[in-house]
CSV table of C-alpha atoms in Angstrom, one decimal:
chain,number,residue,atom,x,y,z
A,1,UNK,CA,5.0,-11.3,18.5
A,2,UNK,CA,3.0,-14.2,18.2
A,3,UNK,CA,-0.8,-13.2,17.7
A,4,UNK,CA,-4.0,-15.3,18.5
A,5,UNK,CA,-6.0,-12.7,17.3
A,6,UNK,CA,-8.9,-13.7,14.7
A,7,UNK,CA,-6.8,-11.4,12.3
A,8,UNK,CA,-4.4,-9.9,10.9
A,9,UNK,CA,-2.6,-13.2,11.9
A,10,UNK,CA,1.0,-14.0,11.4
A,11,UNK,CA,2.9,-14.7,8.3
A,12,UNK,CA,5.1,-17.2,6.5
A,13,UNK,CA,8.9,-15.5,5.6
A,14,UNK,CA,7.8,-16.8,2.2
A,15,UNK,CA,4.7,-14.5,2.1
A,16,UNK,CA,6.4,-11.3,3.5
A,17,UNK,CA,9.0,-11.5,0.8
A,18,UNK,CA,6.5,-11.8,-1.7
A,19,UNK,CA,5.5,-7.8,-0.7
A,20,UNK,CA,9.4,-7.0,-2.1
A,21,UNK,CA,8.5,-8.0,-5.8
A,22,UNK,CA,9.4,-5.1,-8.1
A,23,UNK,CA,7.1,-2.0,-8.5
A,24,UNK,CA,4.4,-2.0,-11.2
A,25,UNK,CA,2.0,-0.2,-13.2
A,26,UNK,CA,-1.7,-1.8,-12.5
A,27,UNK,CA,-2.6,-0.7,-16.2
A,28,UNK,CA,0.5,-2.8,-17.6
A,29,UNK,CA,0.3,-6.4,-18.2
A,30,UNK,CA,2.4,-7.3,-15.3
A,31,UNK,CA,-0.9,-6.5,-13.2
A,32,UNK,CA,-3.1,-8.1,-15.5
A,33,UNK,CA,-1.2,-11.6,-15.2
A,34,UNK,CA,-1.0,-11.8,-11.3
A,35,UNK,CA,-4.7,-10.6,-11.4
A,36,UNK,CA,-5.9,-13.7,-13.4
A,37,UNK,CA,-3.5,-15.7,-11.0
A,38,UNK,CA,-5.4,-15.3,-7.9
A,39,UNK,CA,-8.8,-15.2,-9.3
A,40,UNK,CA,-8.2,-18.7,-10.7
A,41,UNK,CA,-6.3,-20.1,-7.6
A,42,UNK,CA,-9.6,-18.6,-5.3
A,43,UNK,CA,-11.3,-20.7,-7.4
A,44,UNK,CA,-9.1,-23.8,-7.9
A,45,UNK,CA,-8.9,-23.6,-3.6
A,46,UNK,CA,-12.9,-22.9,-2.9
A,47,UNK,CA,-14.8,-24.2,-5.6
A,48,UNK,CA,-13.3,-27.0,-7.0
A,49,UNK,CA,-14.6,-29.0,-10.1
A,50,UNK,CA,-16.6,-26.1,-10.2
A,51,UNK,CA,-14.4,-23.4,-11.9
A,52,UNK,CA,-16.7,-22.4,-14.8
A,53,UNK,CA,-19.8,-22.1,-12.7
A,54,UNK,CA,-18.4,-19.1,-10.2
A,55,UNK,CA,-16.2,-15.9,-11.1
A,56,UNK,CA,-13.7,-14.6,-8.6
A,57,UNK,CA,-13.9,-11.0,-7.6
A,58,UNK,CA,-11.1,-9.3,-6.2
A,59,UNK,CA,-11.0,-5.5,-4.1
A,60,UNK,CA,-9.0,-3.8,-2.2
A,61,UNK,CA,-10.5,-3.2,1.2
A,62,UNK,CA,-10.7,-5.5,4.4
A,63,UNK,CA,-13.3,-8.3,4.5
A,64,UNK,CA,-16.3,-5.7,5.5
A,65,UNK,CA,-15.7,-4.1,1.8
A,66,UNK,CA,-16.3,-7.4,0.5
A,67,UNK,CA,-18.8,-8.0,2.7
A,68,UNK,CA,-20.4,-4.9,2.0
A,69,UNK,CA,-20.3,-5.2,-1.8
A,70,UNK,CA,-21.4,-8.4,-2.0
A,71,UNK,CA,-24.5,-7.5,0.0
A,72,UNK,CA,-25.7,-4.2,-1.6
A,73,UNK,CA,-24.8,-5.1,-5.0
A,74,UNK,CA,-27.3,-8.2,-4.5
A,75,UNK,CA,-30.3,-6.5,-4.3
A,76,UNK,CA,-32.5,-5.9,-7.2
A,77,UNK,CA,-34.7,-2.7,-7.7
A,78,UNK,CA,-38.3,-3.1,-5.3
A,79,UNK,CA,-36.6,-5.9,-3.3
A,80,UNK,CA,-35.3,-6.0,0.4
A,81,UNK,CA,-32.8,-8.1,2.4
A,82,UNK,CA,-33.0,-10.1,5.1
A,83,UNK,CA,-30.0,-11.3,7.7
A,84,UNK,CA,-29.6,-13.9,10.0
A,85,UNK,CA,-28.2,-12.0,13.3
A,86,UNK,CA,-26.4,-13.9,15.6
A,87,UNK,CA,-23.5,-11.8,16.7
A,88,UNK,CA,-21.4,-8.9,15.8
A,89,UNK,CA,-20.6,-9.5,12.5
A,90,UNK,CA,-24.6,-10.4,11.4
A,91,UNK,CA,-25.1,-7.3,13.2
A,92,UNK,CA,-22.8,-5.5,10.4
A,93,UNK,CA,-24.7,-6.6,7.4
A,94,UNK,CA,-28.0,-5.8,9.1
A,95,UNK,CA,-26.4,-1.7,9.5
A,96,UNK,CA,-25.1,-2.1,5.8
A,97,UNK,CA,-28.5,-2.5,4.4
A,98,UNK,CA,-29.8,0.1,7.4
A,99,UNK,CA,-28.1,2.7,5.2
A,100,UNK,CA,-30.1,2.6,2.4
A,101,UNK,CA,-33.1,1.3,4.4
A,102,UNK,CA,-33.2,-2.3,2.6
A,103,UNK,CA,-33.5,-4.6,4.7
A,104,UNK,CA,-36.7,-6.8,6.6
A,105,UNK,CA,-36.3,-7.0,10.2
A,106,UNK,CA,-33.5,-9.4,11.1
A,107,UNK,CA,-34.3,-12.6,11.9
A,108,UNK,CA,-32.6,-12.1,15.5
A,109,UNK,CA,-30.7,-14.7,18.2
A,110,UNK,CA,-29.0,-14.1,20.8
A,111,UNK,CA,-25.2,-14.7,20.7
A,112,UNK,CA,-24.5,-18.4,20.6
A,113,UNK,CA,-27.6,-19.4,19.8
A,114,UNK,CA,-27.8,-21.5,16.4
A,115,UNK,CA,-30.2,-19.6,13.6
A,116,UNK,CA,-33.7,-22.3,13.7
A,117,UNK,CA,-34.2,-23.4,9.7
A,118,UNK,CA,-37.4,-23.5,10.3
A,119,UNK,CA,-38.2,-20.1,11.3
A,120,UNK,CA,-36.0,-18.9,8.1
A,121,UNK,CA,-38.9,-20.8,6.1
A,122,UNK,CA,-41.4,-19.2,8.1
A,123,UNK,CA,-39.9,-15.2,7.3
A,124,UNK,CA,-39.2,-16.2,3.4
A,125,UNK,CA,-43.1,-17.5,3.5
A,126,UNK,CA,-44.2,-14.0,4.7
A,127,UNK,CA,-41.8,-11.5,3.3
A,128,UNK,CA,-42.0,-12.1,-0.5
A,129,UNK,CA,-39.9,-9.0,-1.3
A,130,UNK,CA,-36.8,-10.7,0.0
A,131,UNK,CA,-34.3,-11.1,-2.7
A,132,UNK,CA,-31.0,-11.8,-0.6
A,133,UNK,CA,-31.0,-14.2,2.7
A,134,UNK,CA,-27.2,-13.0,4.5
A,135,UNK,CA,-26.0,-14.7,7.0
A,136,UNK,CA,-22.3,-15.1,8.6
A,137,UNK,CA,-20.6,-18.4,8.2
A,138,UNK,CA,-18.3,-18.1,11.5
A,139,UNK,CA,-19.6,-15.9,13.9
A,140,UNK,CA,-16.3,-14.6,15.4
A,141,UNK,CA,-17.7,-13.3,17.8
A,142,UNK,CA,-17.8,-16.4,19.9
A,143,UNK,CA,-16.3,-18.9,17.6
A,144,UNK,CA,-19.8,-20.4,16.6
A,145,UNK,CA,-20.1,-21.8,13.1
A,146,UNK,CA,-23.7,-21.4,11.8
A,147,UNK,CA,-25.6,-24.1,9.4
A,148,UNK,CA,-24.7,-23.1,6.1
A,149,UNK,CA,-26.7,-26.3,4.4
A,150,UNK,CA,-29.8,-26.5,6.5
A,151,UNK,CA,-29.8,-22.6,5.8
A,152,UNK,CA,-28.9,-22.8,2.2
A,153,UNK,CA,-31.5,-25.7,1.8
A,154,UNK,CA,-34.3,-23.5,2.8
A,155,UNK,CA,-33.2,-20.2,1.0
A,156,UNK,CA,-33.3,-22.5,-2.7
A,157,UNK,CA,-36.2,-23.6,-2.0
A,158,UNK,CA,-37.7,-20.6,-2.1
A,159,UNK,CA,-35.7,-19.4,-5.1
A,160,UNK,CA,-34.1,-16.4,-3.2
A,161,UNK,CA,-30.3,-15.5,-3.2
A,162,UNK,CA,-27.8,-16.7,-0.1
A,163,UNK,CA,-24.7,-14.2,0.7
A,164,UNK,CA,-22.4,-15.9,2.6
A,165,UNK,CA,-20.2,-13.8,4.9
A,166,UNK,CA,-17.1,-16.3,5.3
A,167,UNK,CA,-14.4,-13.5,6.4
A,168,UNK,CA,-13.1,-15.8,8.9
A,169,UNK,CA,-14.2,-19.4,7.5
A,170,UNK,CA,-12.4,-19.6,4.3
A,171,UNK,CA,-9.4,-21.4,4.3
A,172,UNK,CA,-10.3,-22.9,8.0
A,173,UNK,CA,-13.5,-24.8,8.0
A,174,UNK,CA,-15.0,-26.6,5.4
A,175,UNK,CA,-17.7,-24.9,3.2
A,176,UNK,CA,-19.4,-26.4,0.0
A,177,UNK,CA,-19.7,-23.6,-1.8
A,178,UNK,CA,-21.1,-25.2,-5.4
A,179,UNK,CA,-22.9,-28.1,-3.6
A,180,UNK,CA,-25.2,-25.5,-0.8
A,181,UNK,CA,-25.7,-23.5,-3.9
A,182,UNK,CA,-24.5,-20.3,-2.7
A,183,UNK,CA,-24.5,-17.7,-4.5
A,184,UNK,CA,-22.0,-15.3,-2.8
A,185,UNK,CA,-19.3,-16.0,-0.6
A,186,UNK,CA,-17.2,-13.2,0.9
A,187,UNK,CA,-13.8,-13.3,1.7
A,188,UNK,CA,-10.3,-11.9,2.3
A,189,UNK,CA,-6.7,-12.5,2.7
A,190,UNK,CA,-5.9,-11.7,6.5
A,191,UNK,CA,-7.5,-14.5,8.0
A,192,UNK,CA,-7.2,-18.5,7.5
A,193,UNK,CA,-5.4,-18.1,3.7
A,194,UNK,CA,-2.4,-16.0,5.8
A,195,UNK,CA,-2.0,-13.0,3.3
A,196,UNK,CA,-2.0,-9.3,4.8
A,197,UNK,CA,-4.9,-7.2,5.1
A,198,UNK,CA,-6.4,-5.1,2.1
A,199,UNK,CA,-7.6,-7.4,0.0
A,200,UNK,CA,-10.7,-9.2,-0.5
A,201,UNK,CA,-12.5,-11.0,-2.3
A,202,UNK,CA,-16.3,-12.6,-3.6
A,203,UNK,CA,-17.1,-15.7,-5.0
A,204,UNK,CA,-20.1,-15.2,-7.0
A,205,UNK,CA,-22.1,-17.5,-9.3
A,206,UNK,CA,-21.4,-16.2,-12.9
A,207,UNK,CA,-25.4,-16.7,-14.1
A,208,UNK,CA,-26.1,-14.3,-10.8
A,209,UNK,CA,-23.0,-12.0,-11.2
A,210,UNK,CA,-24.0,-11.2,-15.2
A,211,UNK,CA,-28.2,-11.0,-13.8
A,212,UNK,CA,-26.5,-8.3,-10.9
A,213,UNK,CA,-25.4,-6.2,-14.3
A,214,UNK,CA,-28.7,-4.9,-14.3
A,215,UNK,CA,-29.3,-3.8,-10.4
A,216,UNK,CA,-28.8,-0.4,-8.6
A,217,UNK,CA,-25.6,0.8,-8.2
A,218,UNK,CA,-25.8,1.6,-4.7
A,219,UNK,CA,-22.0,2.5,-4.7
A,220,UNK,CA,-19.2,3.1,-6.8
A,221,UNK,CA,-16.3,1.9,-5.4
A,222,UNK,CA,-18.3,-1.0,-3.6
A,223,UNK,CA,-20.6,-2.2,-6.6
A,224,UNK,CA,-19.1,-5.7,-7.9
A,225,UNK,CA,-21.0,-4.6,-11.4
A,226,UNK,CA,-17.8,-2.1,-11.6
A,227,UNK,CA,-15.6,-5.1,-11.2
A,228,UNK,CA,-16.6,-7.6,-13.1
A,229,UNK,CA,-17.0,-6.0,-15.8
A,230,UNK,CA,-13.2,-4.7,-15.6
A,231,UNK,CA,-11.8,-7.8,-14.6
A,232,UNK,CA,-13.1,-10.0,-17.2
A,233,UNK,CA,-11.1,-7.4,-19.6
A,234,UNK,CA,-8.2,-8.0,-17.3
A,235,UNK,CA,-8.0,-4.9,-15.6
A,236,UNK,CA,-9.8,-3.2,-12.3
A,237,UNK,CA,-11.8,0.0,-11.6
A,238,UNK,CA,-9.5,1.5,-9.2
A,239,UNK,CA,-5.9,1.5,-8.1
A,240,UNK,CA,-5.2,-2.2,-6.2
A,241,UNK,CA,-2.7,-2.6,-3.4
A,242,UNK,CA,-0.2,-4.0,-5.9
A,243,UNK,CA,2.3,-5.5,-3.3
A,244,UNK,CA,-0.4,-6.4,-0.8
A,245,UNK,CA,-2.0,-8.8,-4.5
A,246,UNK,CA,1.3,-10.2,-4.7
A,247,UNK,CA,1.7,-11.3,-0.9
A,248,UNK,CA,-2.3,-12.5,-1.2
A,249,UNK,CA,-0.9,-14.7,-4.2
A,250,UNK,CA,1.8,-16.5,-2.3
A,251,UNK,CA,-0.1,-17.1,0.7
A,252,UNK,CA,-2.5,-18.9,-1.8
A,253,UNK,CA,0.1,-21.0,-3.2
A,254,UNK,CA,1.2,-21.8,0.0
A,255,UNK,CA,-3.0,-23.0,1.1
A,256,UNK,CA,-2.8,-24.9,-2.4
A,257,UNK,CA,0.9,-26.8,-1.4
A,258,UNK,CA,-0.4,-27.6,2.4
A,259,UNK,CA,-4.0,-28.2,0.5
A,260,UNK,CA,-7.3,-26.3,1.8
A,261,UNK,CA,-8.1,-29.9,4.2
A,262,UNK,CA,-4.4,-30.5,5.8
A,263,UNK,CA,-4.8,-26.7,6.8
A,264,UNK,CA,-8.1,-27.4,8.2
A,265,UNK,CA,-7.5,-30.4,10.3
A,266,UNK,CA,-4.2,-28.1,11.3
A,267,UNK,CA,-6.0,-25.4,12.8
A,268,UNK,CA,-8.5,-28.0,14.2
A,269,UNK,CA,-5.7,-29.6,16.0
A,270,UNK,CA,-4.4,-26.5,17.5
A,271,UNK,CA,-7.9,-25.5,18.6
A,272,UNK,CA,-8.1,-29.2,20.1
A,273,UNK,CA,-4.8,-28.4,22.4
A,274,UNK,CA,-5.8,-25.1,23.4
A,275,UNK,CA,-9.5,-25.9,24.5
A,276,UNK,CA,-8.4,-30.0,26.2
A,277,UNK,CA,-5.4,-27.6,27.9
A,278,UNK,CA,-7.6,-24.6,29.5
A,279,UNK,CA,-10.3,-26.8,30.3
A,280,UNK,CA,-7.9,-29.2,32.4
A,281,UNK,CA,-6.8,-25.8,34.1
A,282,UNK,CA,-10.3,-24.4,34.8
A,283,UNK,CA,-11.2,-22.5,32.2
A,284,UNK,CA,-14.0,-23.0,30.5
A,285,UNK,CA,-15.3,-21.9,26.9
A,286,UNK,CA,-18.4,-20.3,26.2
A,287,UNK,CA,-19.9,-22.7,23.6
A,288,UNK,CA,-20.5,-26.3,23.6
A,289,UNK,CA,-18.6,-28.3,21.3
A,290,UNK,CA,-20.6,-29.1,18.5
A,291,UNK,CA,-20.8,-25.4,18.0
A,292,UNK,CA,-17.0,-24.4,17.9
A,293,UNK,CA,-15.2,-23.5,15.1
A,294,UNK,CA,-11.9,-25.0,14.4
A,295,UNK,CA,-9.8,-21.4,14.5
A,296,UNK,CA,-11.5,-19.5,17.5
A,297,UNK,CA,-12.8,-20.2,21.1
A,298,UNK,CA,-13.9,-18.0,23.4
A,299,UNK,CA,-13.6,-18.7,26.9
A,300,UNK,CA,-15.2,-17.1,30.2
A,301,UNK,CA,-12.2,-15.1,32.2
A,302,UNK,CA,-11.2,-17.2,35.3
A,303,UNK,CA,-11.8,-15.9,38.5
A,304,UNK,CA,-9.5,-13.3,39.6
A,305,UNK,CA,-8.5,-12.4,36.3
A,306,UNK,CA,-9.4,-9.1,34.3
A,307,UNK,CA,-9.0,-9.1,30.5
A,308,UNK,CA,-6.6,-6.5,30.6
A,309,UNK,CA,-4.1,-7.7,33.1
A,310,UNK,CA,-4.3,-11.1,31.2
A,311,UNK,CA,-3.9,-9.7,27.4
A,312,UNK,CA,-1.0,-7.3,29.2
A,313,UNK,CA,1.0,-10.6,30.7
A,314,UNK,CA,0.5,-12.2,27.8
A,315,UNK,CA,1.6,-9.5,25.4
A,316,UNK,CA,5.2,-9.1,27.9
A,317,UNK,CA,5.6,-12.9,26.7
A,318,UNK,CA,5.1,-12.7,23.0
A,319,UNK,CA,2.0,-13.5,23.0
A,320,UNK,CA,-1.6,-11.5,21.8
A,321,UNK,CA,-5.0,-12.5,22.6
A,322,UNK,CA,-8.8,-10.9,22.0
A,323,UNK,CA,-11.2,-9.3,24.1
A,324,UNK,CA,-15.0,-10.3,24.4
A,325,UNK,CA,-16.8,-7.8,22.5
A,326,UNK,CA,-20.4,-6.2,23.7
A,327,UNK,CA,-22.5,-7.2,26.8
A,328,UNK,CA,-19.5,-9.8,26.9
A,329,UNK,CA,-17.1,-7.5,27.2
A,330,UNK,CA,-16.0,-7.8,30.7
A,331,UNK,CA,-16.6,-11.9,31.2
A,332,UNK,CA,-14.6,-13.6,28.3
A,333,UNK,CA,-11.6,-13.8,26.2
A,334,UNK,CA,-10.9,-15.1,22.9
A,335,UNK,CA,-8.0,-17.3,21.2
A,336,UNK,CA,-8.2,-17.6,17.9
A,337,UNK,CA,-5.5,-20.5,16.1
A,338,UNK,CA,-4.8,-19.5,12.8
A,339,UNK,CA,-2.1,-18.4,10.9
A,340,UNK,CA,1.9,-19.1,10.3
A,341,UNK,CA,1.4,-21.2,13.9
A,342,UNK,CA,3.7,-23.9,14.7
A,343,UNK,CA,3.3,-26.7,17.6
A,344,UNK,CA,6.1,-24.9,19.0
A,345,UNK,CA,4.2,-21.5,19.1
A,346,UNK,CA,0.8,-23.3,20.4
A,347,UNK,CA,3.3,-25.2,23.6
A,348,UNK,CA,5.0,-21.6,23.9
A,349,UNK,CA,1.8,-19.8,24.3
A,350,UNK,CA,0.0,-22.4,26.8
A,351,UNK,CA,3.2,-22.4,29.1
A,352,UNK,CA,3.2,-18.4,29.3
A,353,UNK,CA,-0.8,-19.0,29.8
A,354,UNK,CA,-0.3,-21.1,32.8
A,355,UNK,CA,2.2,-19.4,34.7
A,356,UNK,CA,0.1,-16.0,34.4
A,357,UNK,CA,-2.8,-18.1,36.0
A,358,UNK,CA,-0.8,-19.8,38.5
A,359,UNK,CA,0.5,-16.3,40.1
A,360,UNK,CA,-3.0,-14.5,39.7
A,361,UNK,CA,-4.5,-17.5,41.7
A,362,UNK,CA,-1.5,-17.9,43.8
């Protein structure tokens, strides 16, 4: 099965046979080695030049675990955070901080609308007890990539910390982690690096990670504090998904030999084919171009077509797409480009595509 589904996303043989490496102990030295492997390839990949200035931290857990510990490990005692909402995953952060009832009131758009710099500035000028500005980098849930810099400009200037949710952007579009001075950037394995879900990571400024020492721990599995402070001593809190580390590893090495700007322009160029090929058919995506991302498009269902009769043609050829999500739900689909593709899957995929919508026009 082919999948165009923002996640889990298909996988090199190389990677899969990486999950067959012998069993371990996580307390021996086996662990401890391919532990310091892929913390110092995250940040050879993401923040290069920049090694010594951020710390890798690695969990067990889907992106939202990083996600989540990123965010309410962030926040200092008598301070709040505030999210930039733009779509379903903004949405998440804003319940994560809901639980313990710190956050402001989001700084709210509708879906597809780019977050306004400018009112940012205006919130940070009037809610002084914000500590930690969150904000997604690709909005998945209609491909949008929001402005990281003009964001990240703002948030320095008024000293505050910027969380970074970049789930889906990592390893698929470009993000300048040291130069935006961003302070935490989630991520995991499943998406653009082409690993296997449960495991995750954060990117986290060391100056900020030894100052979040000190804060609340809110959890105890999700508290980066817990971590850190393992890891640095070579070790981790609780039991990893040992094969699931090793496959994360290889799928690294593999982003390292294509190198994290080949990938990108690769995914790009898929993305290119499928959007210049649906459009020539009729169908048209939901964003304009300057907002796409290079790895996802959503696209408004043509007429005639439900979701489910599509994705269930599709899936009969080999093929897996996305639904909308929300008050979307029912008018568009999404293709997401990312993974183990080749040319040959991308050619495969758009001729199955065609013939479904020649016979449902037909």
């Amino acid at each position: 099965m082919i999948l165009f589904n923002p996640g889990p996303v298909n996988v090199s043989e190389r990677v899969r046979q990486a999950l067959l490496q012998p069993d371990i102990c996580h307390r021996e030295s086996e662990f401890s080695e391919l532990l310091a492997d892929i913390r110092q390839k995250l940040l050879k990949v993401f923040v290069p030049g920049e090694e010594d200035e951020y710390t890798a931290i690695v969990l067990t857990g889907s992106g939202t675990a990083a996600v989540e510990a990123a965010l309410m490990s962030s926040i200092p005692t008598g301070k709040r955070a505030m999210v930039i909402n733009n779509g379903v995953y903004g949405q998440r952060m804003s319940s994560m901080v809901a639980t313990q009832r710190l956050g402001t009131p989001d700084l709210k758009y509708d879906w597809g609308i780019v977050p306004d710099p400018q009112t940012i500035d205006l919130a940070l000028k009037q809610h002084p007890e914000v500590h930690t500005v969150a904000m997604v980098h690709h909005e998945t849930t209609l491909g949008l990539i929001n402005p990281v810099k003009e964001v990240a400009e703002v948030v320095d200037r008024y000293n505050r910390v910027f969380m970074v949710d970049s789930v889906s952007g990592l390893g698929g579009e470009a993000l300048d982690i040291a130069g935006n001075k961003l302070y935490m950037v989630a991520g995991a394995a499943q998406k653009c690096i082409q690993g296997f879900p449960g495991a995750a990571f954060v990117l986290v400024r060391k100056g900020f990670m030894e100052r979040m020492m000190k804060y609340p721990k809110r959890s105890w599995y999700l508290n980066l504090a817990n971590y850190y402070e393992e890891q640095e001593r070579g070790t981790i809190p609780f039991t990893p998904a040992v094969q699931v580390y090793y496959a994360f590893r290889e799928a690294i090495n593999e982003l390292l030999e294509e190198g994290l700007d080949n990938r990108i322009q690769r995914f790009k160029g898929y993305a290119t084919t499928i959007r210049t090929r649906l459009e020539e058919w009729g169908v048209k995506p939901v964003l304009a171009p300057t907002l796409q991302s290079n790895t996802l498009t959503a696209f408004y269902l043509p007429e005639g077509c439900a979701y489910q009769g599509l994705h269930d043609e599709l899936k009969r050829a080999g093929y897996v797409i996305y639904a909308g999500q929300g008050q979307l739900e029912e008018k568009v689909f999404r293709i997401a480009n990312i993974g183990a593709l080749t040319n040959q899957n991308i050619e495969g995929f758009l001729s199955a595509f065609q013939s479904i919508l020649s016979g449902a026009r037909a």
